mmCIF file with all atom_site columns, C-alpha atoms in Angstrom:
data_model
loop_
_atom_site.group_PDB
_atom_site.id
_atom_site.type_symbol
_atom_site.label_atom_id
_atom_site.label_alt_id
_atom_site.label_comp_id
_atom_site.label_asym_id
_atom_site.label_entity_id
_atom_site.label_seq_id
_atom_site.pdbx_PDB_ins_code
_atom_site.Cartn_x
_atom_site.Cartn_y
_atom_site.Cartn_z
_atom_site.occupancy
_atom_site.B_iso_or_equiv
_atom_site.pdbx_formal_charge
_atom_site.auth_seq_id
_atom_site.auth_comp_id
_atom_site.auth_asym_id
_atom_site.auth_atom_id
_atom_site.pdbx_PDB_model_num
ATOM 1   C CA . LYS A 1 1   ? 94.750  142.840 98.675  1.00 67.00 ? 1   LYS A CA 1
ATOM 2   C CA . ALA A 1 2   ? 98.360  143.292 100.087 1.00 79.00 ? 2   ALA A CA 1
ATOM 3   C CA . GLY A 1 3   ? 100.022 140.108 101.602 1.00 92.00 ? 3   GLY A CA 1
ATOM 4   C CA . VAL A 1 4   ? 101.585 139.389 104.531 1.00 96.00 ? 4   VAL A CA 1
ATOM 5   C CA . THR A 1 5   ? 104.479 142.001 105.313 1.00 97.00 ? 5   THR A CA 1
ATOM 6   C CA . GLN A 1 6   ? 107.326 141.141 107.461 1.00 97.00 ? 6   GLN A CA 1
ATOM 7   C CA . THR A 1 7   ? 110.290 143.707 108.939 1.00 97.00 ? 7   THR A CA 1
ATOM 8   C CA . PRO A 1 8   ? 113.267 143.906 108.659 1.00 97.00 ? 8   PRO A CA 1
ATOM 9   C CA . ARG A 1 9   ? 114.433 141.708 105.892 1.00 96.00 ? 9   ARG A CA 1
ATOM 10  C CA . TYR A 1 10  ? 117.372 141.252 106.937 1.00 96.00 ? 10  TYR A CA 1
ATOM 11  C CA . LEU A 1 11  ? 118.790 141.403 110.136 1.00 96.00 ? 11  LEU A CA 1
ATOM 12  C CA . ILE A 1 12  ? 122.339 140.999 111.520 1.00 97.00 ? 12  ILE A CA 1
ATOM 13  C CA . LYS A 1 13  ? 123.088 140.681 115.547 1.00 97.00 ? 13  LYS A CA 1
ATOM 14  C CA . THR A 1 14  ? 125.675 139.395 117.745 1.00 97.00 ? 14  THR A CA 1
ATOM 15  C CA . ARG A 1 15  ? 125.191 136.348 120.655 1.00 97.00 ? 15  ARG A CA 1
ATOM 16  C CA . GLY A 1 16  ? 123.923 138.022 123.966 1.00 97.00 ? 16  GLY A CA 1
ATOM 17  C CA . GLN A 1 17  ? 121.932 141.066 121.946 1.00 98.00 ? 17  GLN A CA 1
ATOM 18  C CA . GLN A 1 18  ? 117.927 140.654 121.508 1.00 97.00 ? 18  GLN A CA 1
ATOM 19  C CA . VAL A 1 19  ? 115.894 141.370 118.611 1.00 98.00 ? 19  VAL A CA 1
ATOM 20  C CA . THR A 1 20  ? 112.387 142.337 117.654 1.00 98.00 ? 20  THR A CA 1
ATOM 21  C CA . LEU A 1 21  ? 110.569 141.207 114.096 1.00 98.00 ? 21  LEU A CA 1
ATOM 22  C CA . SER A 1 22  ? 107.505 142.482 113.067 1.00 98.00 ? 22  SER A CA 1
ATOM 23  C CA . CYS A 1 23  ? 104.369 140.942 110.948 1.00 98.00 ? 23  CYS A CA 1
ATOM 24  C CA . SER A 1 24  ? 101.644 142.867 109.390 1.00 97.00 ? 24  SER A CA 1
ATOM 25  C CA . PRO A 1 25  ? 98.721  140.448 108.206 1.00 96.00 ? 25  PRO A CA 1
ATOM 26  C CA . ILE A 1 26  ? 96.291  140.371 105.433 1.00 95.00 ? 26  ILE A CA 1
ATOM 27  C CA . SER A 1 27  ? 93.448  142.823 106.158 1.00 93.00 ? 27  SER A CA 1
ATOM 28  C CA . GLY A 1 28  ? 90.836  141.065 107.918 1.00 90.00 ? 28  GLY A CA 1
ATOM 29  C CA . HIS A 1 29  ? 93.268  138.116 109.083 1.00 91.00 ? 29  HIS A CA 1
ATOM 30  C CA . ARG A 1 30  ? 93.188  137.917 113.083 1.00 91.00 ? 30  ARG A CA 1
ATOM 31  C CA . SER A 1 31  ? 95.581  135.080 113.504 1.00 92.00 ? 31  SER A CA 1
ATOM 32  C CA . VAL A 1 32  ? 98.849  135.171 113.384 1.00 95.00 ? 32  VAL A CA 1
ATOM 33  C CA . SER A 1 33  ? 101.277 132.139 113.561 1.00 94.00 ? 33  SER A CA 1
ATOM 34  C CA . TRP A 1 34  ? 105.297 132.339 113.585 1.00 97.00 ? 34  TRP A CA 1
ATOM 35  C CA . TYR A 1 35  ? 107.372 129.807 112.973 1.00 96.00 ? 35  TYR A CA 1
ATOM 36  C CA . GLN A 1 36  ? 111.257 129.090 112.436 1.00 97.00 ? 36  GLN A CA 1
ATOM 37  C CA . GLN A 1 37  ? 113.263 127.937 109.862 1.00 95.00 ? 37  GLN A CA 1
ATOM 38  C CA . THR A 1 38  ? 116.638 126.391 109.914 1.00 94.00 ? 38  THR A CA 1
ATOM 39  C CA . PRO A 1 39  ? 118.392 123.741 107.156 1.00 89.00 ? 39  PRO A CA 1
ATOM 40  C CA . GLY A 1 40  ? 118.723 121.399 110.745 1.00 87.00 ? 40  GLY A CA 1
ATOM 41  C CA . GLN A 1 41  ? 115.583 121.493 111.802 1.00 90.00 ? 41  GLN A CA 1
ATOM 42  C CA . GLY A 1 42  ? 113.308 122.402 109.041 1.00 91.00 ? 42  GLY A CA 1
ATOM 43  C CA . LEU A 1 43  ? 110.460 124.701 109.559 1.00 93.00 ? 43  LEU A CA 1
ATOM 44  C CA . GLN A 1 44  ? 108.945 124.489 113.343 1.00 94.00 ? 44  GLN A CA 1
ATOM 45  C CA . PHE A 1 45  ? 106.000 126.036 114.794 1.00 94.00 ? 45  PHE A CA 1
ATOM 46  C CA . LEU A 1 46  ? 106.841 129.049 117.260 1.00 96.00 ? 46  LEU A CA 1
ATOM 47  C CA . PHE A 1 47  ? 103.507 130.080 118.896 1.00 94.00 ? 47  PHE A CA 1
ATOM 48  C CA . GLU A 1 48  ? 99.972  131.754 117.261 1.00 93.00 ? 48  GLU A CA 1
ATOM 49  C CA . TYR A 1 49  ? 98.322  134.665 118.365 1.00 94.00 ? 49  TYR A CA 1
ATOM 50  C CA . PHE A 1 50  ? 94.387  135.491 117.874 1.00 91.00 ? 50  PHE A CA 1
ATOM 51  C CA . SER A 1 51  ? 92.843  138.493 119.371 1.00 89.00 ? 51  SER A CA 1
ATOM 52  C CA . GLU A 1 52  ? 95.680  139.691 121.103 1.00 93.00 ? 52  GLU A CA 1
ATOM 53  C CA . THR A 1 53  ? 96.145  136.205 123.006 1.00 93.00 ? 53  THR A CA 1
ATOM 54  C CA . GLN A 1 54  ? 98.600  133.268 122.575 1.00 93.00 ? 54  GLN A CA 1
ATOM 55  C CA . ARG A 1 55  ? 96.492  129.999 121.716 1.00 89.00 ? 55  ARG A CA 1
ATOM 56  C CA . ASN A 1 56  ? 99.318  127.885 120.933 1.00 88.00 ? 56  ASN A CA 1
ATOM 57  C CA . LYS A 1 57  ? 103.036 127.691 121.442 1.00 91.00 ? 57  LYS A CA 1
ATOM 58  C CA . GLY A 1 58  ? 105.654 125.142 120.057 1.00 92.00 ? 58  GLY A CA 1
ATOM 59  C CA . ASN A 1 59  ? 108.461 123.760 122.066 1.00 92.00 ? 59  ASN A CA 1
ATOM 60  C CA . PHE A 1 60  ? 110.956 127.104 121.986 1.00 95.00 ? 60  PHE A CA 1
ATOM 61  C CA . PRO A 1 61  ? 112.737 127.823 125.226 1.00 96.00 ? 61  PRO A CA 1
ATOM 62  C CA . GLY A 1 62  ? 111.286 131.083 127.323 1.00 95.00 ? 62  GLY A CA 1
ATOM 63  C CA . ARG A 1 63  ? 113.466 133.576 125.137 1.00 97.00 ? 63  ARG A CA 1
ATOM 64  C CA . PHE A 1 64  ? 111.302 133.688 122.505 1.00 97.00 ? 64  PHE A CA 1
ATOM 65  C CA . SER A 1 65  ? 108.381 135.711 123.063 1.00 97.00 ? 65  SER A CA 1
ATOM 66  C CA . GLY A 1 66  ? 105.520 137.430 120.863 1.00 97.00 ? 66  GLY A CA 1
ATOM 67  C CA . ARG A 1 67  ? 102.591 139.565 121.070 1.00 97.00 ? 67  ARG A CA 1
ATOM 68  C CA . GLN A 1 68  ? 99.893  140.898 119.105 1.00 97.00 ? 68  GLN A CA 1
ATOM 69  C CA . PHE A 1 69  ? 98.374  144.047 118.853 1.00 97.00 ? 69  PHE A CA 1
ATOM 70  C CA . SER A 1 70  ? 94.783  144.989 118.716 1.00 95.00 ? 70  SER A CA 1
ATOM 71  C CA . ASN A 1 71  ? 95.181  145.988 114.951 1.00 94.00 ? 71  ASN A CA 1
ATOM 72  C CA . SER A 1 72  ? 96.491  142.059 114.166 1.00 94.00 ? 72  SER A CA 1
ATOM 73  C CA . ARG A 1 73  ? 99.989  143.023 113.800 1.00 97.00 ? 73  ARG A CA 1
ATOM 74  C CA . SER A 1 74  ? 102.219 141.022 115.668 1.00 98.00 ? 74  SER A CA 1
ATOM 75  C CA . GLU A 1 75  ? 105.962 141.016 116.764 1.00 98.00 ? 75  GLU A CA 1
ATOM 76  C CA . MET A 1 76  ? 108.268 138.363 118.356 1.00 98.00 ? 76  MET A CA 1
ATOM 77  C CA . ASN A 1 77  ? 110.992 138.939 120.450 1.00 98.00 ? 77  ASN A CA 1
ATOM 78  C CA . VAL A 1 78  ? 114.413 136.886 121.143 1.00 98.00 ? 78  VAL A CA 1
ATOM 79  C CA . SER A 1 79  ? 116.571 137.826 124.044 1.00 95.00 ? 79  SER A CA 1
ATOM 80  C CA . THR A 1 80  ? 119.576 136.508 124.903 1.00 97.00 ? 80  THR A CA 1
ATOM 81  C CA . LEU A 1 81  ? 120.450 135.718 121.222 1.00 97.00 ? 81  LEU A CA 1
ATOM 82  C CA . GLU A 1 82  ? 122.589 132.503 120.441 1.00 97.00 ? 82  GLU A CA 1
ATOM 83  C CA . LEU A 1 83  ? 124.272 131.283 117.447 1.00 97.00 ? 83  LEU A CA 1
ATOM 84  C CA . GLY A 1 84  ? 121.769 128.589 116.951 1.00 96.00 ? 84  GLY A CA 1
ATOM 85  C CA . ASP A 1 85  ? 118.773 131.275 116.379 1.00 97.00 ? 85  ASP A CA 1
ATOM 86  C CA . SER A 1 86  ? 120.085 132.024 113.070 1.00 97.00 ? 86  SER A CA 1
ATOM 87  C CA . ALA A 1 87  ? 117.124 131.164 110.699 1.00 97.00 ? 87  ALA A CA 1
ATOM 88  C CA . LEU A 1 88  ? 114.586 132.564 108.655 1.00 96.00 ? 88  LEU A CA 1
ATOM 89  C CA . TYR A 1 89  ? 111.705 133.668 110.588 1.00 97.00 ? 89  TYR A CA 1
ATOM 90  C CA . LEU A 1 90  ? 108.359 133.165 108.914 1.00 97.00 ? 90  LEU A CA 1
ATOM 91  C CA . CYS A 1 91  ? 105.002 134.632 109.834 1.00 96.00 ? 91  CYS A CA 1
ATOM 92  C CA . ALA A 1 92  ? 101.700 133.573 108.496 1.00 95.00 ? 92  ALA A CA 1
ATOM 93  C CA . SER A 1 93  ? 98.387  134.864 108.869 1.00 94.00 ? 93  SER A CA 1
ATOM 94  C CA . SER A 1 94  ? 94.829  133.461 108.721 1.00 89.00 ? 94  SER A CA 1
ATOM 95  C CA . ARG A 1 95  ? 91.403  134.384 108.257 1.00 80.00 ? 95  ARG A CA 1
ATOM 96  C CA . ILE A 1 96  ? 89.283  132.411 111.117 1.00 68.00 ? 96  ILE A CA 1
ATOM 97  C CA . VAL A 1 97  ? 86.122  130.831 109.507 1.00 62.00 ? 97  VAL A CA 1
ATOM 98  C CA . PRO A 1 98  ? 83.839  129.366 112.700 1.00 56.00 ? 98  PRO A CA 1
ATOM 99  C CA . GLY A 1 99  ? 83.120  126.049 111.843 1.00 56.00 ? 99  GLY A CA 1
ATOM 100 C CA . GLN A 1 100 ? 86.046  125.283 109.216 1.00 59.00 ? 100 GLN A CA 1
ATOM 101 C CA . GLY A 1 101 ? 88.192  123.231 110.293 1.00 58.00 ? 101 GLY A CA 1
ATOM 102 C CA . GLY A 1 102 ? 91.056  123.991 108.547 1.00 62.00 ? 102 GLY A CA 1
ATOM 103 C CA . ASN A 1 103 ? 92.464  127.608 107.797 1.00 73.00 ? 103 ASN A CA 1
ATOM 104 C CA . GLU A 1 104 ? 94.602  128.566 104.809 1.00 83.00 ? 104 GLU A CA 1
ATOM 105 C CA . GLN A 1 105 ? 97.472  129.892 106.183 1.00 87.00 ? 105 GLN A CA 1
ATOM 106 C CA . PHE A 1 106 ? 99.425  132.888 104.131 1.00 91.00 ? 106 PHE A CA 1
ATOM 107 C CA . PHE A 1 107 ? 102.946 133.526 104.739 1.00 94.00 ? 107 PHE A CA 1
ATOM 108 C CA . GLY A 1 108 ? 105.082 136.575 104.562 1.00 96.00 ? 108 GLY A CA 1
ATOM 109 C CA . PRO A 1 109 ? 108.777 136.246 102.929 1.00 95.00 ? 109 PRO A CA 1
ATOM 110 C CA . GLY A 1 110 ? 110.360 135.964 106.024 1.00 96.00 ? 110 GLY A CA 1
ATOM 111 C CA . THR A 1 111 ? 112.977 137.673 107.984 1.00 97.00 ? 111 THR A CA 1
ATOM 112 C CA . ARG A 1 112 ? 116.400 136.164 107.677 1.00 96.00 ? 112 ARG A CA 1
ATOM 113 C CA . LEU A 1 113 ? 118.359 136.642 111.114 1.00 98.00 ? 113 LEU A CA 1
ATOM 114 C CA . THR A 1 114 ? 121.995 136.285 111.163 1.00 97.00 ? 114 THR A CA 1
ATOM 115 C CA . VAL A 1 115 ? 123.302 135.749 114.607 1.00 97.00 ? 115 VAL A CA 1
ATOM 116 C CA . LEU A 1 116 ? 127.194 136.393 114.778 1.00 96.00 ? 116 LEU A CA 1
ATOM 117 C CA . SER B 2 1   ? 111.607 110.605 113.503 1.00 60.00 ? 1   SER B CA 1
ATOM 118 C CA . GLN B 2 2   ? 109.563 112.873 111.547 1.00 73.00 ? 2   GLN B CA 1
ATOM 119 C CA . GLU B 2 3   ? 105.924 113.224 112.301 1.00 85.00 ? 3   GLU B CA 1
ATOM 120 C CA . LEU B 2 4   ? 105.388 114.117 108.549 1.00 92.00 ? 4   LEU B CA 1
ATOM 121 C CA . GLU B 2 5   ? 107.709 112.188 106.212 1.00 93.00 ? 5   GLU B CA 1
ATOM 122 C CA . GLN B 2 6   ? 108.310 113.428 102.689 1.00 95.00 ? 6   GLN B CA 1
ATOM 123 C CA . SER B 2 7   ? 109.761 111.440 99.648  1.00 95.00 ? 7   SER B CA 1
ATOM 124 C CA . PRO B 2 8   ? 112.094 112.002 97.705  1.00 96.00 ? 8   PRO B CA 1
ATOM 125 C CA . GLN B 2 9   ? 113.866 114.457 99.626  1.00 95.00 ? 9   GLN B CA 1
ATOM 126 C CA . SER B 2 10  ? 115.101 115.367 96.100  1.00 96.00 ? 10  SER B CA 1
ATOM 127 C CA . LEU B 2 11  ? 114.158 115.409 92.485  1.00 96.00 ? 11  LEU B CA 1
ATOM 128 C CA . ILE B 2 12  ? 115.797 116.020 89.114  1.00 97.00 ? 12  ILE B CA 1
ATOM 129 C CA . VAL B 2 13  ? 113.422 115.847 86.081  1.00 97.00 ? 13  VAL B CA 1
ATOM 130 C CA . GLN B 2 14  ? 113.767 116.888 82.611  1.00 97.00 ? 14  GLN B CA 1
ATOM 131 C CA . GLU B 2 15  ? 111.276 119.448 81.434  1.00 97.00 ? 15  GLU B CA 1
ATOM 132 C CA . GLY B 2 16  ? 107.845 118.235 80.278  1.00 97.00 ? 16  GLY B CA 1
ATOM 133 C CA . LYS B 2 17  ? 107.956 114.690 82.637  1.00 97.00 ? 17  LYS B CA 1
ATOM 134 C CA . ASN B 2 18  ? 105.435 113.834 85.443  1.00 97.00 ? 18  ASN B CA 1
ATOM 135 C CA . LEU B 2 19  ? 106.850 113.502 89.222  1.00 98.00 ? 19  LEU B CA 1
ATOM 136 C CA . THR B 2 20  ? 104.981 112.663 92.286  1.00 98.00 ? 20  THR B CA 1
ATOM 137 C CA . ILE B 2 21  ? 105.819 113.759 95.730  1.00 98.00 ? 21  ILE B CA 1
ATOM 138 C CA . ASN B 2 22  ? 104.460 112.070 98.854  1.00 97.00 ? 22  ASN B CA 1
ATOM 139 C CA . CYS B 2 23  ? 103.829 112.914 102.345 1.00 96.00 ? 23  CYS B CA 1
ATOM 140 C CA . THR B 2 24  ? 103.194 110.478 105.100 1.00 94.00 ? 24  THR B CA 1
ATOM 141 C CA . SER B 2 25  ? 102.027 111.181 108.424 1.00 91.00 ? 25  SER B CA 1
ATOM 142 C CA . SER B 2 26  ? 102.359 108.738 111.671 1.00 88.00 ? 26  SER B CA 1
ATOM 143 C CA . LYS B 2 27  ? 98.903  110.102 112.741 1.00 86.00 ? 27  LYS B CA 1
ATOM 144 C CA . THR B 2 28  ? 95.431  110.874 111.151 1.00 84.00 ? 28  THR B CA 1
ATOM 145 C CA . LEU B 2 29  ? 95.395  113.866 108.959 1.00 83.00 ? 29  LEU B CA 1
ATOM 146 C CA . TYR B 2 30  ? 92.855  116.379 109.893 1.00 80.00 ? 30  TYR B CA 1
ATOM 147 C CA . GLY B 2 31  ? 94.112  118.934 107.438 1.00 85.00 ? 31  GLY B CA 1
ATOM 148 C CA . LEU B 2 32  ? 96.855  118.744 104.931 1.00 91.00 ? 32  LEU B CA 1
ATOM 149 C CA . TYR B 2 33  ? 98.580  121.824 103.481 1.00 93.00 ? 33  TYR B CA 1
ATOM 150 C CA . TRP B 2 34  ? 100.960 121.748 100.439 1.00 96.00 ? 34  TRP B CA 1
ATOM 151 C CA . TYR B 2 35  ? 103.150 124.735 99.782  1.00 96.00 ? 35  TYR B CA 1
ATOM 152 C CA . LYS B 2 36  ? 105.887 125.661 97.497  1.00 97.00 ? 36  LYS B CA 1
ATOM 153 C CA . GLN B 2 37  ? 108.887 127.726 98.669  1.00 95.00 ? 37  GLN B CA 1
ATOM 154 C CA . LYS B 2 38  ? 111.775 129.397 96.665  1.00 91.00 ? 38  LYS B CA 1
ATOM 155 C CA . TYR B 2 39  ? 115.010 129.119 98.395  1.00 82.00 ? 39  TYR B CA 1
ATOM 156 C CA . GLY B 2 40  ? 115.162 131.438 101.438 1.00 80.00 ? 40  GLY B CA 1
ATOM 157 C CA . GLU B 2 41  ? 111.416 132.777 100.524 1.00 86.00 ? 41  GLU B CA 1
ATOM 158 C CA . GLY B 2 42  ? 108.205 132.942 102.352 1.00 89.00 ? 42  GLY B CA 1
ATOM 159 C CA . LEU B 2 43  ? 105.853 129.674 101.428 1.00 93.00 ? 43  LEU B CA 1
ATOM 160 C CA . ILE B 2 44  ? 103.174 129.501 98.735  1.00 94.00 ? 44  ILE B CA 1
ATOM 161 C CA . PHE B 2 45  ? 100.114 128.095 99.435  1.00 92.00 ? 45  PHE B CA 1
ATOM 162 C CA . LEU B 2 46  ? 99.206  125.474 96.765  1.00 94.00 ? 46  LEU B CA 1
ATOM 163 C CA . MET B 2 47  ? 96.501  123.508 98.135  1.00 91.00 ? 47  MET B CA 1
ATOM 164 C CA . MET B 2 48  ? 94.311  122.032 101.347 1.00 91.00 ? 48  MET B CA 1
ATOM 165 C CA . LEU B 2 49  ? 93.239  118.985 101.560 1.00 91.00 ? 49  LEU B CA 1
ATOM 166 C CA . GLN B 2 50  ? 90.253  117.626 104.396 1.00 87.00 ? 50  GLN B CA 1
ATOM 167 C CA . LYS B 2 51  ? 88.529  114.537 103.506 1.00 85.00 ? 51  LYS B CA 1
ATOM 168 C CA . GLY B 2 52  ? 89.885  111.107 102.905 1.00 86.00 ? 52  GLY B CA 1
ATOM 169 C CA . GLY B 2 53  ? 89.809  110.362 99.304  1.00 89.00 ? 53  GLY B CA 1
ATOM 170 C CA . GLU B 2 54  ? 89.706  114.136 98.367  1.00 92.00 ? 54  GLU B CA 1
ATOM 171 C CA . GLU B 2 55  ? 91.404  115.496 95.267  1.00 94.00 ? 55  GLU B CA 1
ATOM 172 C CA . LYS B 2 56  ? 92.168  118.996 94.153  1.00 94.00 ? 56  LYS B CA 1
ATOM 173 C CA . SER B 2 57  ? 93.762  120.587 91.147  1.00 94.00 ? 57  SER B CA 1
ATOM 174 C CA . HIS B 2 58  ? 95.239  123.596 90.547  1.00 89.00 ? 58  HIS B CA 1
ATOM 175 C CA . GLU B 2 59  ? 96.666  124.030 87.342  1.00 90.00 ? 59  GLU B CA 1
ATOM 176 C CA . LYS B 2 60  ? 99.271  121.045 86.180  1.00 95.00 ? 60  LYS B CA 1
ATOM 177 C CA . ILE B 2 61  ? 99.446  120.219 90.090  1.00 97.00 ? 61  ILE B CA 1
ATOM 178 C CA . THR B 2 62  ? 97.050  117.680 91.738  1.00 97.00 ? 62  THR B CA 1
ATOM 179 C CA . ALA B 2 63  ? 97.255  116.798 95.310  1.00 97.00 ? 63  ALA B CA 1
ATOM 180 C CA . LYS B 2 64  ? 95.046  113.651 96.846  1.00 96.00 ? 64  LYS B CA 1
ATOM 181 C CA . LEU B 2 65  ? 94.485  112.696 100.202 1.00 93.00 ? 65  LEU B CA 1
ATOM 182 C CA . ASP B 2 66  ? 94.358  108.766 100.696 1.00 90.00 ? 66  ASP B CA 1
ATOM 183 C CA . GLU B 2 67  ? 91.179  107.334 102.128 1.00 81.00 ? 67  GLU B CA 1
ATOM 184 C CA . LYS B 2 68  ? 92.898  106.356 105.668 1.00 85.00 ? 68  LYS B CA 1
ATOM 185 C CA . LYS B 2 69  ? 93.863  110.109 105.801 1.00 81.00 ? 69  LYS B CA 1
ATOM 186 C CA . GLN B 2 70  ? 97.335  109.548 106.490 1.00 90.00 ? 70  GLN B CA 1
ATOM 187 C CA . GLN B 2 71  ? 99.242  110.115 103.450 1.00 94.00 ? 71  GLN B CA 1
ATOM 188 C CA . SER B 2 72  ? 98.876  112.915 100.659 1.00 95.00 ? 72  SER B CA 1
ATOM 189 C CA . SER B 2 73  ? 100.765 113.026 96.849  1.00 96.00 ? 73  SER B CA 1
ATOM 190 C CA . LEU B 2 74  ? 101.043 115.684 94.580  1.00 98.00 ? 74  LEU B CA 1
ATOM 191 C CA . HIS B 2 75  ? 101.625 114.982 91.294  1.00 98.00 ? 75  HIS B CA 1
ATOM 192 C CA . ILE B 2 76  ? 102.723 117.829 88.694  1.00 98.00 ? 76  ILE B CA 1
ATOM 193 C CA . THR B 2 77  ? 101.992 117.108 84.740  1.00 97.00 ? 77  THR B CA 1
ATOM 194 C CA . ALA B 2 78  ? 104.363 118.310 82.258  1.00 97.00 ? 78  ALA B CA 1
ATOM 195 C CA . SER B 2 79  ? 106.824 119.757 84.516  1.00 97.00 ? 79  SER B CA 1
ATOM 196 C CA . GLN B 2 80  ? 108.144 123.217 83.901  1.00 96.00 ? 80  GLN B CA 1
ATOM 197 C CA . PRO B 2 81  ? 111.234 125.384 84.970  1.00 95.00 ? 81  PRO B CA 1
ATOM 198 C CA . SER B 2 82  ? 108.759 127.555 86.838  1.00 94.00 ? 82  SER B CA 1
ATOM 199 C CA . HIS B 2 83  ? 107.459 124.248 89.013  1.00 96.00 ? 83  HIS B CA 1
ATOM 200 C CA . ALA B 2 84  ? 111.249 124.134 90.528  1.00 96.00 ? 84  ALA B CA 1
ATOM 201 C CA . GLY B 2 85  ? 111.493 124.819 93.907  1.00 96.00 ? 85  GLY B CA 1
ATOM 202 C CA . ILE B 2 86  ? 111.182 123.089 97.537  1.00 96.00 ? 86  ILE B CA 1
ATOM 203 C CA . TYR B 2 87  ? 107.354 121.678 98.281  1.00 97.00 ? 87  TYR B CA 1
ATOM 204 C CA . LEU B 2 88  ? 106.703 121.063 101.835 1.00 96.00 ? 88  LEU B CA 1
ATOM 205 C CA . CYS B 2 89  ? 103.373 119.295 103.223 1.00 96.00 ? 89  CYS B CA 1
ATOM 206 C CA . GLY B 2 90  ? 101.774 120.732 106.631 1.00 93.00 ? 90  GLY B CA 1
ATOM 207 C CA . ALA B 2 91  ? 99.604  119.183 108.698 1.00 91.00 ? 91  ALA B CA 1
ATOM 208 C CA . ASP B 2 92  ? 97.106  120.592 111.468 1.00 83.00 ? 92  ASP B CA 1
ATOM 209 C CA . ARG B 2 93  ? 97.921  119.626 114.952 1.00 78.00 ? 93  ARG B CA 1
ATOM 210 C CA . ALA B 2 94  ? 95.977  122.530 116.527 1.00 73.00 ? 94  ALA B CA 1
ATOM 211 C CA . THR B 2 95  ? 94.355  125.481 115.000 1.00 72.00 ? 95  THR B CA 1
ATOM 212 C CA . ASN B 2 96  ? 96.681  127.078 112.619 1.00 76.00 ? 96  ASN B CA 1
ATOM 213 C CA . LYS B 2 97  ? 99.368  125.319 114.506 1.00 82.00 ? 97  LYS B CA 1
ATOM 214 C CA . LEU B 2 98  ? 101.283 123.430 111.445 1.00 87.00 ? 98  LEU B CA 1
ATOM 215 C CA . ILE B 2 99  ? 104.004 120.885 111.335 1.00 91.00 ? 99  ILE B CA 1
ATOM 216 C CA . PHE B 2 100 ? 105.909 120.348 108.415 1.00 93.00 ? 100 PHE B CA 1
ATOM 217 C CA . GLY B 2 101 ? 107.502 117.546 106.380 1.00 92.00 ? 101 GLY B CA 1
ATOM 218 C CA . THR B 2 102 ? 111.327 117.436 105.404 1.00 90.00 ? 102 THR B CA 1
ATOM 219 C CA . GLY B 2 103 ? 110.376 119.000 102.004 1.00 93.00 ? 103 GLY B CA 1
ATOM 220 C CA . THR B 2 104 ? 111.221 117.881 98.755  1.00 96.00 ? 104 THR B CA 1
ATOM 221 C CA . LEU B 2 105 ? 113.734 119.829 96.489  1.00 96.00 ? 105 LEU B CA 1
ATOM 222 C CA . LEU B 2 106 ? 113.061 119.815 92.587  1.00 97.00 ? 106 LEU B CA 1
ATOM 223 C CA . ALA B 2 107 ? 114.895 120.636 90.098  1.00 97.00 ? 107 ALA B CA 1
ATOM 224 C CA . VAL B 2 108 ? 113.407 121.050 86.360  1.00 96.00 ? 108 VAL B CA 1
ATOM 225 C CA . GLN B 2 109 ? 116.107 120.916 83.904  1.00 94.00 ? 109 GLN B CA 1
ATOM 226 C CA . PRO B 2 110 ? 115.313 122.588 80.531  1.00 90.00 ? 110 PRO B CA 1
#
């Protein structure tokens, strides 16, 4: 079974631009979560989508948005990029098991975004 | 302060030595996850613990969740260079919303 894939792997943008990152979950997984990882703040939750609906959101400004398609693939968008948005963006997919309290999240390799 | 604290922050051990990494939460843990990360790469799932007193092992790695469900430990027996990396503990704060600890950087010297 193929793992979680993220595209592109590396991206360089300048301040003020916008960027779209893509995530394809493991086949059969309907939940996709996004995380931002920086040396200063560590790994932080951005948002989670399930069945095309955002269910949870982290503490990030409105410049960060996302969506999920009917095939469970997800995209996240960052508008008006700032230098501080430089980070490794990770997505994770999970197979929701009804009645199971915890769900293993499988992570993709990440997209390294550099904002100049 | 961080909701999940990991200790130590970094660790250098000789190959073959045992080591323990701790993860302490300021809140009750209802789902505790251990991941390993190679620098700049994605996270590799190691184990998930849910019940107080639960212990799981995979190869030479054992993870435990204490009875009070506020602390977890990850123990590596007879460490190898392949164990090197960053170890992260994560906790469920909502469905598929994990908060993570600060991470522990492990180096294993041959």
